[in-house]
Coordinates of C-alpha atoms and ligand atoms in Angstrom, one line a residue:
M1 CA 8.1 -1.8 4.2
P2 CA 4.9 -2.9 2.6
E3 CA 4.6 -1.6 -1.0
L4 CA 1.4 -1.2 -3.0
P5 CA 1.1 -4.8 -4.1
E6 CA 1.5 -6.0 -0.5
V7 CA -1.1 -3.5 0.8
E8 CA -3.5 -4.5 -2.0
T9 CA -3.1 -8.1 -1.1
I10 CA -3.6 -7.5 2.6
A11 CA -6.6 -5.4 1.9
R12 CA -8.2 -8.1 -0.3
G13 CA -7.4 -10.8 2.3
V14 CA -8.9 -8.8 5.1
D15 CA -11.9 -8.0 3.0
K16 CA -12.5 -11.6 2.3
R17 CA -12.4 -12.5 6.0
V18 CA -14.3 -9.7 7.7
R19 CA -16.8 -8.2 5.1
G20 CA -20.2 -8.1 6.7
D21 CA -18.9 -8.8 10.2
R22 CA -19.8 -6.4 13.0
I23 CA -17.4 -4.7 15.5
V24 CA -18.8 -5.5 18.9
Q25 CA -16.0 -4.2 21.1
V26 CA -12.7 -2.4 20.7
W27 CA -9.4 -2.4 22.6
F28 CA -6.5 -0.1 22.1
S29 CA -3.0 0.0 23.7
R30 CA -2.1 2.9 25.9
L31 CA 0.7 4.1 23.7
P32 CA -0.1 7.4 22.0
Q33 CA 2.0 6.6 18.9
P34 CA -0.1 4.9 16.3
F35 CA -3.3 6.9 16.8
K36 CA -4.0 9.6 14.3
S37 CA -7.4 10.4 15.7
P38 CA -7.8 10.1 19.5
R39 CA -8.2 6.6 20.9
A40 CA -11.4 7.3 22.7
R41 CA -13.0 8.8 19.6
Q42 CA -11.9 5.8 17.5
A43 CA -13.2 3.3 20.0
K44 CA -16.6 5.0 20.3
G45 CA -16.8 5.5 16.5
L46 CA -16.0 1.9 15.6
T47 CA -18.1 0.1 18.2
G48 CA -21.3 -1.4 16.8
R49 CA -20.5 -0.8 13.2
T50 CA -20.7 -3.2 10.3
I51 CA -17.7 -3.7 8.1
L52 CA -19.1 -3.2 4.6
A53 CA -15.8 -3.6 2.6
V54 CA -12.1 -3.3 3.0
H55 CA -10.0 -1.9 0.2
R56 CA -6.7 -0.2 -0.6
T57 CA -6.3 3.5 -1.4
G58 CA -2.7 4.4 -2.2
K59 CA -0.7 2.6 0.5
H60 CA -3.6 2.8 3.0
I61 CA -6.1 0.1 4.0
V62 CA -9.6 1.6 4.3
A63 CA -12.4 -0.2 6.0
E64 CA -15.8 1.2 4.9
L65 CA -18.2 1.1 7.9
G66 CA -22.0 1.1 8.1
S67 CA -24.1 2.9 10.6
S68 CA -24.2 1.6 14.1
A69 CA -27.6 2.8 15.0
S70 CA -29.9 2.1 12.0
E71 CA -32.3 -0.8 12.0
H72 CA -33.0 -0.2 8.3
E73 CA -31.2 -2.7 6.1
R74 CA -30.6 -0.3 3.3
E75 CA -29.4 2.5 5.5
A76 CA -27.0 0.1 7.2
R77 CA -25.3 -0.8 3.9
R78 CA -24.4 2.8 3.1
P79 CA -20.8 3.7 4.2
C80 CA -21.0 6.4 6.9
A81 CA -17.6 6.0 8.6
Q82 CA -14.1 4.8 7.7
W83 CA -11.3 3.2 9.6
I84 CA -8.0 3.9 7.9
V85 CA -4.9 1.9 8.6
H86 CA -1.4 2.8 7.4
L87 CA 1.0 0.0 8.0
G88 CA 4.1 2.2 8.2
M89 CA 7.4 0.3 8.2
T90 CA 6.5 -2.8 10.2
G91 CA 2.7 -2.7 10.8
R92 CA 0.6 -5.8 10.3
L93 CA -3.2 -6.2 10.1
L94 CA -4.2 -9.7 11.2
V95 CA -7.5 -11.5 11.2
T96 CA -7.3 -14.1 13.9
S97 CA -9.5 -16.2 16.1
A98 CA -9.8 -15.2 19.7
E99 CA -7.6 -18.0 21.1
I100 CA -4.5 -17.0 19.1
P101 CA -2.1 -15.5 21.7
L102 CA -1.5 -11.7 21.4
A103 CA 1.6 -10.7 19.6
T104 CA 3.8 -8.2 21.4
H105 CA 3.3 -4.7 20.1
T106 CA -0.4 -5.3 19.5
H107 CA -2.0 -1.8 19.5
A108 CA -5.6 -2.5 18.4
R109 CA -8.1 -5.4 18.7
L110 CA -11.4 -5.1 17.1
F111 CA -13.6 -7.9 18.4
L112 CA -16.1 -9.1 15.8
A113 CA -19.5 -10.6 16.1
S114 CA -18.2 -13.8 14.3
G115 CA -15.8 -14.4 17.2
R116 CA -12.8 -13.3 15.1
E117 CA -10.6 -10.4 15.8
L118 CA -9.0 -7.8 13.6
R119 CA -5.6 -6.9 15.2
F120 CA -3.1 -4.2 14.4
V121 CA 0.5 -5.1 15.4
D122 CA 3.4 -2.7 14.9
P123 CA 6.8 -3.0 16.7
R124 CA 8.2 0.3 15.4
R125 CA 5.0 2.3 15.6
F126 CA 5.3 4.2 12.3
G127 CA 1.9 2.9 11.3
R128 CA -1.2 5.0 11.8
L129 CA -4.8 4.4 12.7
E130 CA -7.5 6.9 11.9
F131 CA -11.3 7.1 12.3
R132 CA -13.5 9.3 10.1
D133 CA -17.1 10.0 10.6
L134 CA -18.3 10.7 7.0
G135 CA -21.2 12.7 8.3
R136 CA -18.7 15.3 9.4
E137 CA -15.5 14.6 7.5
A138 CA -14.5 14.0 3.9
P139 CA -13.8 10.4 2.9
F140 CA -10.1 9.4 2.9
G141 CA -8.4 9.9 -0.5
A142 CA -4.8 9.5 -1.5
P143 CA -3.4 12.7 -3.0
G144 CA -1.9 11.1 -6.1
D145 CA -3.4 9.2 -9.0
E146 CA -3.9 5.4 -8.9
P147 CA -1.1 3.7 -10.9
L148 CA -3.2 0.6 -11.7
S149 CA -6.0 2.5 -13.4
I150 CA -4.5 5.8 -14.6
G151 CA -5.1 6.4 -18.4
E152 CA -2.5 7.3 -21.0
D153 CA -3.1 11.1 -21.2
E154 CA -3.4 11.6 -17.5
F155 CA -0.2 9.7 -16.9
A156 CA 1.7 11.7 -19.5
A157 CA 0.3 14.9 -17.9
L158 CA 1.9 14.1 -14.6
F159 CA 5.4 14.6 -16.0
R160 CA 4.8 17.5 -18.3
G161 CA 7.1 20.5 -17.5
R162 CA 8.8 18.7 -14.7
R163 CA 12.5 19.1 -14.6
L164 CA 13.1 16.6 -11.8
P165 CA 14.5 13.1 -12.5
I166 CA 11.8 10.7 -13.8
K167 CA 12.4 8.4 -10.8
A168 CA 11.8 11.2 -8.4
A169 CA 8.5 12.0 -10.2
L170 CA 7.5 8.3 -9.9
L171 CA 8.1 8.3 -6.2
N172 CA 6.3 11.6 -5.6
Q173 CA 3.2 10.5 -3.8
S174 CA 1.2 13.6 -4.7
L175 CA 1.5 12.6 -8.4
L176 CA 1.1 8.8 -8.1
A177 CA -0.2 7.1 -5.0
G178 CA 1.8 4.2 -3.6
V179 CA 4.7 3.7 -5.9
G180 CA 7.7 2.7 -3.9
N181 CA 11.4 2.3 -4.6
I182 CA 11.4 -1.3 -5.9
Y183 CA 8.6 -0.8 -8.4
A184 CA 10.0 2.5 -9.6
D185 CA 13.4 0.9 -10.4
E186 CA 11.9 -2.2 -11.9
S187 CA 9.4 -0.3 -14.1
L188 CA 12.1 2.1 -15.4
F189 CA 14.2 -0.9 -16.3
Q190 CA 11.4 -2.6 -18.2
A191 CA 10.6 0.7 -20.0
G192 CA 14.3 1.2 -20.9
I193 CA 14.5 4.7 -19.2
R194 CA 17.4 5.9 -17.1
P195 CA 16.2 7.0 -13.6
R196 CA 18.1 10.3 -13.8
R197 CA 16.5 11.5 -17.1
R198 CA 14.5 14.7 -16.6
A199 CA 10.8 13.9 -16.5
N200 CA 10.0 16.5 -19.2
R201 CA 12.6 15.1 -21.5
V202 CA 11.2 11.6 -21.6
T203 CA 9.4 11.1 -24.9
R204 CA 5.7 10.3 -25.1
P205 CA 6.2 6.7 -26.3
E206 CA 8.7 6.1 -23.5
I207 CA 6.2 7.5 -21.0
E208 CA 3.5 5.2 -22.3
R209 CA 6.0 2.2 -22.0
L210 CA 6.6 3.3 -18.4
R211 CA 2.9 3.4 -17.6
K212 CA 2.4 -0.1 -19.0
S213 CA 5.5 -1.5 -17.3
L214 CA 4.5 -0.1 -14.0
R215 CA 1.0 -1.5 -14.3
E216 CA 2.3 -4.9 -15.4
I217 CA 4.8 -5.2 -12.6
L218 CA 2.3 -4.2 -9.9
T219 CA -0.4 -6.5 -11.2
H220 CA 2.1 -9.4 -11.4
A221 CA 3.2 -8.7 -7.8
I222 CA -0.4 -8.6 -6.6
R223 CA -1.0 -11.9 -8.3
L224 CA 2.0 -13.5 -6.6
G225 CA 1.1 -11.9 -3.3
G226 CA -2.3 -13.4 -3.5
S227 CA -0.9 -16.9 -3.0
S228 CA 0.8 -16.0 0.3
V229 CA -1.8 -13.7 1.8
S230 CA -3.1 -16.3 4.3
D231 CA 0.4 -16.4 5.8
Y232 CA 0.2 -12.7 6.2
V233 CA -3.2 -12.0 7.7
D234 CA -3.7 -15.2 9.7
A235 CA -2.2 -15.9 13.1
D236 CA 1.6 -15.2 13.0
G237 CA 1.9 -13.1 9.9
E238 CA 5.7 -13.3 10.0
R239 CA 6.4 -14.9 6.7
G240 CA 5.6 -12.0 4.5
F241 CA 5.5 -12.2 0.8
F242 CA 6.7 -14.2 -2.1
Q243 CA 9.8 -12.3 -3.4
L244 CA 9.6 -11.2 -7.0
E245 CA 12.7 -11.9 -8.9
H246 CA 13.9 -8.4 -9.4
C247 CA 15.7 -7.3 -12.6
V248 CA 17.7 -4.4 -11.1
Y249 CA 16.5 -3.7 -7.6
Q250 CA 19.4 -4.5 -5.1
R251 CA 21.3 -6.3 -7.8
T252 CA 24.3 -3.9 -7.9
G253 CA 27.3 -5.4 -9.7
E254 CA 25.3 -8.5 -10.8
P255 CA 24.9 -9.1 -14.6
C256 CA 21.8 -7.6 -16.2
R257 CA 19.3 -10.4 -17.0
R258 CA 19.0 -9.1 -20.6
C259 CA 22.5 -8.0 -21.6
Q260 CA 24.9 -9.2 -18.9
T261 CA 26.2 -5.6 -18.2
P262 CA 26.7 -5.1 -14.5
I263 CA 23.8 -3.3 -12.7
R264 CA 24.8 0.1 -11.4
R265 CA 23.7 1.8 -8.2
I266 CA 23.3 5.6 -7.9
I267 CA 21.3 7.9 -5.6
V268 CA 18.2 9.6 -7.0
A269 CA 15.8 11.6 -4.8
G270 CA 17.8 10.3 -1.7
R271 CA 17.0 6.7 -2.6
G272 CA 19.3 3.9 -3.7
T273 CA 18.6 3.5 -7.4
H274 CA 19.5 0.5 -9.6
Y275 CA 19.7 0.4 -13.4
C276 CA 21.4 -1.2 -16.4
P277 CA 23.6 1.4 -18.2
N278 CA 23.1 -0.5 -21.5
C279 CA 19.4 -1.4 -21.5
Q280 CA 18.3 2.0 -20.1
R281 CA 18.8 5.2 -22.0
Ligands
ZN301 ZN1 21.0 -4.7 -19.6

């Protein structure tokens, strides 16, 4: 499942390749599954629009679209619609040239004026595609705060008065947008905090360590992802991402990289959770 750094990397890669291009035609598969807004409405809404920018919001990829009708340059540069892509478990967003054969499970093809195509491929169909007309609907926003840019006080406020385990709070998407299991475990390790500690009992200095660890780990992963993005968005897209060398995630029983104590696995918030019983308190 793509995590925040992967989604960020994909969004940047797609942005680099399609920014300024125009959608001339749209094709959708006949399956009802990945379409959050009706297919016909999406196709009609997308056709003719210019892609102004592509970015990440939470774990969603958002394409900002210009007007399709306006001849005025300035008018055409103002976002007035959005195409929102959630990759789900297995979704991929590919920028390809037209002659690249279609992958099975291709659900969407956006034909661009440059001759390229933006394709959405998703074997398990947990991904979602949505169109928003900003003249009539609010722009897409993730419910939680952005972990890469949240400030010290705002971050501390997220956990105040919460009796649930700190890891459960980290995974709560309405508090923080896009933090998944790997990055929750790794940031708690780096901050020296046990995943089961109650959020309201974690001290302010620990909370601040956690905020910095989370940001560092995510930023590092985005940097590494950047080097493999062309594999991901071009043609086959099968190779995925450079694997981070994890400290605790899925290293149950293996020695801690800091102190050699075997890494333990427990369940927190229904998720497999890995920590070092010596380094994390
Ligand atoms: Zn340790």
